[in-house]
Coordinates of C-alpha atoms in Angstrom, one line a residue:
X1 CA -16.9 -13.1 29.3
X2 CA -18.1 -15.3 26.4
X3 CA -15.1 -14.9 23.7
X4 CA -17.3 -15.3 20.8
X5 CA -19.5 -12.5 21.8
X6 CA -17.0 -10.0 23.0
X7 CA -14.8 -7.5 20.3
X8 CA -11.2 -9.2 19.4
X9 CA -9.8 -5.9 20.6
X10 CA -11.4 -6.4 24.3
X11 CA -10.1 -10.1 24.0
X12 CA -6.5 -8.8 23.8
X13 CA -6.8 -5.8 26.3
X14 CA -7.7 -8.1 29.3
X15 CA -5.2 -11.3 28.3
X16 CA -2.5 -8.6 28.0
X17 CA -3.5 -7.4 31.3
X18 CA -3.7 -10.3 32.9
X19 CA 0.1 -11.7 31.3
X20 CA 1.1 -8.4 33.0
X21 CA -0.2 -9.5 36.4
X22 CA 1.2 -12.7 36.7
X23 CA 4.3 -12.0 34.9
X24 CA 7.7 -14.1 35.5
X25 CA 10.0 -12.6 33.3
X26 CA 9.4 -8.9 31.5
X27 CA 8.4 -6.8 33.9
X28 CA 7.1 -3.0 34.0
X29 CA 9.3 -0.3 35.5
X30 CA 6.0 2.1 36.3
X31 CA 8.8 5.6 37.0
X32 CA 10.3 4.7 33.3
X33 CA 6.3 4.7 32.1
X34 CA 5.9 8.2 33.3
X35 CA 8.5 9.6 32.3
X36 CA 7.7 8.3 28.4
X37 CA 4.5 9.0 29.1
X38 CA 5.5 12.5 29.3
X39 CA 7.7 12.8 27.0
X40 CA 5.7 10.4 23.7
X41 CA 4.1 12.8 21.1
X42 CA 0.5 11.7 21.1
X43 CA -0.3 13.2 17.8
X44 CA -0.2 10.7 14.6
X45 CA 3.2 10.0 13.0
X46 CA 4.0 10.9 9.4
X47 CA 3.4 7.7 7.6
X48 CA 6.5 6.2 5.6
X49 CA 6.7 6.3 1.7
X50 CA 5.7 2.5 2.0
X51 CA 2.7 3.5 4.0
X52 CA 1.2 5.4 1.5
X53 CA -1.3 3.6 -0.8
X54 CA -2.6 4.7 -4.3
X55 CA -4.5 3.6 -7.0
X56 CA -8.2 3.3 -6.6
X57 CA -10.6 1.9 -3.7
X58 CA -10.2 -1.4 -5.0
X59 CA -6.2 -1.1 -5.4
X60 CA -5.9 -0.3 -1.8
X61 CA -7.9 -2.3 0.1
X62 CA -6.5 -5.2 -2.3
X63 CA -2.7 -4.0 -1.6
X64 CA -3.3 -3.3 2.4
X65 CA -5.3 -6.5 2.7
X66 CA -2.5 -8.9 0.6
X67 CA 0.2 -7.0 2.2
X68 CA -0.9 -7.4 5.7
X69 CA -1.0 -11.1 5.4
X70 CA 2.6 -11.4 4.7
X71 CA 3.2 -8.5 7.0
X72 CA 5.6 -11.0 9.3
X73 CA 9.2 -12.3 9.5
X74 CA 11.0 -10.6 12.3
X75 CA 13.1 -13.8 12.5
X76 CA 14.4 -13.9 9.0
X77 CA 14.8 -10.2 8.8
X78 CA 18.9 -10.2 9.6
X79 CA 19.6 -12.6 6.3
X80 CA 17.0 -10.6 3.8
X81 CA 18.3 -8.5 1.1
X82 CA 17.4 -5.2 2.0
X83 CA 17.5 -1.6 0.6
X84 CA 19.8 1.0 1.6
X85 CA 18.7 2.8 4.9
X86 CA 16.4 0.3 5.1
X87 CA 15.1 -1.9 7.9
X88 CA 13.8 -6.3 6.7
X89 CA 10.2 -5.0 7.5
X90 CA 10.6 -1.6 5.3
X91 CA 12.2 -3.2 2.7
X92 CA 9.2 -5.7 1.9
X93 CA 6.7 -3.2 2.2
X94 CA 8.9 -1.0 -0.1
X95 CA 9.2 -4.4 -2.2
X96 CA 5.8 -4.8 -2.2
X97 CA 4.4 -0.9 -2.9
X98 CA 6.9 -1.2 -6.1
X99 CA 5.0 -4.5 -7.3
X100 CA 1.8 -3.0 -7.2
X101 CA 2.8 0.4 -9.0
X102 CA 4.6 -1.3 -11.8
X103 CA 2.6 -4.2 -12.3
X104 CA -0.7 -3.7 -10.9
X105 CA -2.1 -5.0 -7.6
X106 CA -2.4 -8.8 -8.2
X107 CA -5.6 -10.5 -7.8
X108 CA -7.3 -13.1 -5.6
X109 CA -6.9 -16.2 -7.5
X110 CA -3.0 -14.8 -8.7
X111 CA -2.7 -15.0 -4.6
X112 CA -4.4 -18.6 -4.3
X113 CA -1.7 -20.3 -7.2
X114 CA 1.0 -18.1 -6.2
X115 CA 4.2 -19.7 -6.3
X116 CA 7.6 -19.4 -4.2
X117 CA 9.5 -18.1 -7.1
X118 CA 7.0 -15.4 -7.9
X119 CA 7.3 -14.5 -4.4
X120 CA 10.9 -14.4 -4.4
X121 CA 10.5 -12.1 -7.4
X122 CA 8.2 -9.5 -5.9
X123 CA 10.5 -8.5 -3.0
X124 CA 14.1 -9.5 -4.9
X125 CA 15.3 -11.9 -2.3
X126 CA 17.4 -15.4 -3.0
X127 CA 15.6 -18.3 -3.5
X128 CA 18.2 -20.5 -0.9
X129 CA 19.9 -19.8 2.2
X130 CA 18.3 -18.9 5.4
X131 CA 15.6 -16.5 3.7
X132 CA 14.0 -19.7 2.2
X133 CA 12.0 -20.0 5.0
X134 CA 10.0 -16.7 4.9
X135 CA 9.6 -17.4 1.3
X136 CA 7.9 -20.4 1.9
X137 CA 5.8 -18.8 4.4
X138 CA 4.9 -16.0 2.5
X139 CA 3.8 -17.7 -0.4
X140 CA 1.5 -20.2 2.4
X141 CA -0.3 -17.2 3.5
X142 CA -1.1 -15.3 0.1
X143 CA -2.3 -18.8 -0.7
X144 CA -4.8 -19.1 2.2
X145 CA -5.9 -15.0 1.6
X146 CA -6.7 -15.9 -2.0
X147 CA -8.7 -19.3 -1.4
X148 CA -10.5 -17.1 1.5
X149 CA -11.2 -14.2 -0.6
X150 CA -12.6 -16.8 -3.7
X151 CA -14.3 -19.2 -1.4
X152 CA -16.3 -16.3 1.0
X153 CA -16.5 -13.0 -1.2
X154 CA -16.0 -13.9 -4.7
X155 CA -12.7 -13.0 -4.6
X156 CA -12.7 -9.4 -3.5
X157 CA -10.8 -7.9 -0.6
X158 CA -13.5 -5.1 -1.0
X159 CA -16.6 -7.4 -0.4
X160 CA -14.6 -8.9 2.8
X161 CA -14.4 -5.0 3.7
X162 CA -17.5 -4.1 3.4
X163 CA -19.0 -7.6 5.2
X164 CA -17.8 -6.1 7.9
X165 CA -20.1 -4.0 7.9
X166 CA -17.8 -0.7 9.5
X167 CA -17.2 -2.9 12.8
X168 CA -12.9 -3.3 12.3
X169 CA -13.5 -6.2 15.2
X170 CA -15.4 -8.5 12.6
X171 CA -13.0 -8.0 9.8
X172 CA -10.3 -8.7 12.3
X173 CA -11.9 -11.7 13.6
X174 CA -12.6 -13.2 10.2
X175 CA -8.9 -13.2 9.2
X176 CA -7.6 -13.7 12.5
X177 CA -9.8 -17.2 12.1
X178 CA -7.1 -18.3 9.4
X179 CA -4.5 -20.4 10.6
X180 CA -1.5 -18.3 9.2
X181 CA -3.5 -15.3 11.4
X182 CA -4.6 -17.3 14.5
X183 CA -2.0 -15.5 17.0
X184 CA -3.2 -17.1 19.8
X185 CA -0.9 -18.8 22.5
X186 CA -1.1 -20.6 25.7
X187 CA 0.8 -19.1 29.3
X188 CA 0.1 -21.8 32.1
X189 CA -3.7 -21.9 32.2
X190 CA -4.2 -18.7 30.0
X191 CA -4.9 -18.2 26.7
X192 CA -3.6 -15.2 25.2
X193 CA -4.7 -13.5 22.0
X194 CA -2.4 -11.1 20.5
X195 CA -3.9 -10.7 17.0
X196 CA -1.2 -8.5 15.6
X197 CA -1.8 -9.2 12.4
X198 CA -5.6 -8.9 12.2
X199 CA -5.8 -5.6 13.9
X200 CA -3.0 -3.7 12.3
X201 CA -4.6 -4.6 8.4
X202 CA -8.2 -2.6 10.2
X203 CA -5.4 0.5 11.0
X204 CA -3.9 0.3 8.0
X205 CA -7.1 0.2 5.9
X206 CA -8.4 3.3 7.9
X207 CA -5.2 5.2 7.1
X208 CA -5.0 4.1 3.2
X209 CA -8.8 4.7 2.9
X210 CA -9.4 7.6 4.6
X211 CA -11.1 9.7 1.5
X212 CA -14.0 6.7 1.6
X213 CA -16.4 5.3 3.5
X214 CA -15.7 1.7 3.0
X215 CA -12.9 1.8 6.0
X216 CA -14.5 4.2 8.5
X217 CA -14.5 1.4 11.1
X218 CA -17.0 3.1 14.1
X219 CA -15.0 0.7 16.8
X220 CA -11.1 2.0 15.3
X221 CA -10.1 3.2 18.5
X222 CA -10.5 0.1 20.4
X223 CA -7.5 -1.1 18.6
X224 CA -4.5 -2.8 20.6
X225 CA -0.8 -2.3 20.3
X226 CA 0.1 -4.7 17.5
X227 CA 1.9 -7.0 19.5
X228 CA 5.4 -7.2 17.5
X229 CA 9.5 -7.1 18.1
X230 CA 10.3 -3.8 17.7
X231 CA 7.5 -1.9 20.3
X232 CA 8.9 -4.1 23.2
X233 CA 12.6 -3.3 22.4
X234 CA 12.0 0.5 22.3
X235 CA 10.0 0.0 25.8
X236 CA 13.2 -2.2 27.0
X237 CA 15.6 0.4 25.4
X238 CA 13.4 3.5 27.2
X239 CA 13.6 1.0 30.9
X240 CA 10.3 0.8 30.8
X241 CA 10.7 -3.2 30.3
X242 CA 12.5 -4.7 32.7
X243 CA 13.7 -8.1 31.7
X244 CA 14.7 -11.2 33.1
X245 CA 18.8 -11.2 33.1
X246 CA 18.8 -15.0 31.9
X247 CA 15.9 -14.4 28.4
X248 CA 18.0 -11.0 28.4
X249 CA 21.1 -12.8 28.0
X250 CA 19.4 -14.9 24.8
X251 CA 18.3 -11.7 22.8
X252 CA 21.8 -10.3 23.6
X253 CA 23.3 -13.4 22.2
X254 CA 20.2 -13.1 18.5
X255 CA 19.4 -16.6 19.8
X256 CA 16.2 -17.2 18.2
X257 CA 13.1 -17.5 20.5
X258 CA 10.3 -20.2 20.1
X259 CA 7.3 -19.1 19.4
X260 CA 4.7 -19.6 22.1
X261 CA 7.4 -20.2 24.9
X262 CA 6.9 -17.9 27.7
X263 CA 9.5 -14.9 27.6
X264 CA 8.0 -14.8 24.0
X265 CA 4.7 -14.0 25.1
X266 CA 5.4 -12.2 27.8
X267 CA 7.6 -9.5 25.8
X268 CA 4.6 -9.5 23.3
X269 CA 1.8 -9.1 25.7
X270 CA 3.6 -6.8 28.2
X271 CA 4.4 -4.5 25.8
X272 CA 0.7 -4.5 24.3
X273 CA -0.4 -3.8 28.5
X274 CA 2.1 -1.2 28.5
X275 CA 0.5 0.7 25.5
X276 CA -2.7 0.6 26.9
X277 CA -1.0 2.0 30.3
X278 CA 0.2 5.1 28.0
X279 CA -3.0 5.8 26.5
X280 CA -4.5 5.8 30.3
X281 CA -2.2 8.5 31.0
X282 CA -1.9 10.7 28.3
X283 CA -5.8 10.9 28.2
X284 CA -5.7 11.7 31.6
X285 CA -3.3 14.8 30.6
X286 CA -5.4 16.0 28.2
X287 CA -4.7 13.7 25.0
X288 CA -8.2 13.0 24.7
X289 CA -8.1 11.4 20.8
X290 CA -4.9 9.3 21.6
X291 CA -5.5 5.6 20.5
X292 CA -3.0 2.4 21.3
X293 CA -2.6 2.4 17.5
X294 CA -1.5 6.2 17.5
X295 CA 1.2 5.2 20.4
X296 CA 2.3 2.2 18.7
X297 CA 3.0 3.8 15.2
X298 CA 5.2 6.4 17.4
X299 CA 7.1 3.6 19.2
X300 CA 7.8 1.8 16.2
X301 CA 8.6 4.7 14.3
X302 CA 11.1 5.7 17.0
X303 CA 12.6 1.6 16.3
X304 CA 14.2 2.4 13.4
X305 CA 16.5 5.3 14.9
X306 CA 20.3 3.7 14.5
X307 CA 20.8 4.1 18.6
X308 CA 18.0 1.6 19.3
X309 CA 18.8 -0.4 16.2
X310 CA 22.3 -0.9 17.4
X311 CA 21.3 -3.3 20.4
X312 CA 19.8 -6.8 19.4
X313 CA 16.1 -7.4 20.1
X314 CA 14.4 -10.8 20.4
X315 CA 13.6 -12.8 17.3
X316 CA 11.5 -15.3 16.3
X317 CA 10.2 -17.4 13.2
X318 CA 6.4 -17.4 13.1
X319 CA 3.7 -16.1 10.8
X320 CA 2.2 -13.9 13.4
X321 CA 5.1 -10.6 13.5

């Protein structure tokens, strides 16, 4: 298949697929799979209060776009000031939610000069200590977002929306083309897109836009899994992973995982296959509707119970989850 002619969604699916074949350390346990499988609501989830988006058309796709692009730090996530009953990844999107309400959603050349302390400001976290780090990267990537959105579309998330012309592939291949985006890595001869990033800002403009027409992508249910931390863990916690005693023993032990080394992208990819193997089955039940984006909003929902929180899951510092 030529890459540059087929959808970004149809890229992931078949490098997924093919980590999962040739797999060395994460494994799929396919008697755990059915009996999730059986037991996985298919029907949406009811969205967070931090996954609710107001304001007008502009507002939103501004806020879900801007968001999205610092939707990332898994690896920081233990030393960030969060908010009671909170998890690192619901307290910034509660951080952020709050900016936009009380101060308006910021614009496109605020994101291109923002600075670390204005970041620090918008989701109340320390400018030193180990948190530093995600500062930093945060403010990179609202940085690149804003240059992107004045140098191609005159600085409106709205006019990158609408470029698209209702295909969520093409939006999610123009941002996944930005460096702080490109979540692309390398297994032996393979390369293997994961994309979280770029395909989860296509589900959440779908969900926070539903009322208009601008985000009614025709090609939203050939979304993947957004390849993350928490989706593999539940999988691991539910035996459908079965992982390798030795990287299992350095997630145990919150040693932080480099990103792009192999039990990285395995965990990453095989839990995106195993989605996909999910979806196969509960259409086959009946669950006609039922997308990978459907499944993975359930799994990660069911992440933040306190029984699955309790056991460590793997971490790593990137820009890409």
């Amino acid at each position: 298949m030529d890459d540059e002619r087929t959808p970004l969604p149809d890229r992931v699916r078949a490098g997924v697929a093919e980590v999962a074949s040739r797999a060395e350390l994460v494994h799929i346990d396919e008697a755990a799979l059915d009996r999730l499988a059986a037991s996985i609501d298919p029907s949406p989830p009811t969205p967070f209060p931090e996954e609710r988006w107001e304001g007008g058309v502009e507002d939103r796709t501004t806020g879900v776009v801007a968001w999205n692009a610092v939707n990332f730090g898994s690896g920081w996530f233990p030393h960030v000031v969060k908010l009671p009953g909170h998890s690192g990844a619901r307290t910034m999107g509660a951080r952020w939610q709050q900016r936009c309400r009380q101060a308006g959603v910021p614009t496109a050349a605020w994101l291109a000069e923002v600075t670390v302390e204005q970041v620090a400001e918008v989701f109340h976290q320390p400018l030193d200590g180990e948190v530093r780090g995600l500062l930093d990267a945060f403010t990179a990537a609202w940085r690149e977002l804003g240059a992107h959105l004045l140098d191609h579309h005159g600085g409106s998330a709205v006019a990158m929306v609408s470029a698209a012309d209702g295909h969520g592939s093409v939006l999610a291949a123009e941002l996944g083309a930005l460096p702080c985006w490109d979540d692309r890595h390398r297994l032996d001869d393979l390369e293997v897109p994961l994309y979280k990033r770029a395909q989860i800002v296509v589900s959440n403009l779908a969900g926070a836009l539903a009322d208009d027409e601008l985000a009614r992508f025709d090609d939203l249910a050939t979304l993947t899994a957004f390849a993350d931390n928490l989706v593999p863990h539940v999988l691991k916690v539910a035996g459908v992973l079965v992982v390798d005693p030795g990287l299992e023993a350095r997630i145990e032990r919150e040693e932080l995982l480099t990103s792009g080394e192999r039990g990285e992208v395995e965990l990453r990819a095989v839990a995106v296959h195993v989605v996909e193997l999910l979806v196969e089955r509960l259409r086959s039940a009946g669950h006609d509707d039922v997308t990978a984006a459907t499944i993975d909003h359930r799994l990660w929902q069911q992440g933040q119970a306190p029984a699955v929180k309790a056991r460590p899951r793997h971490r790593c510092r990137c820009t890409y989850y």
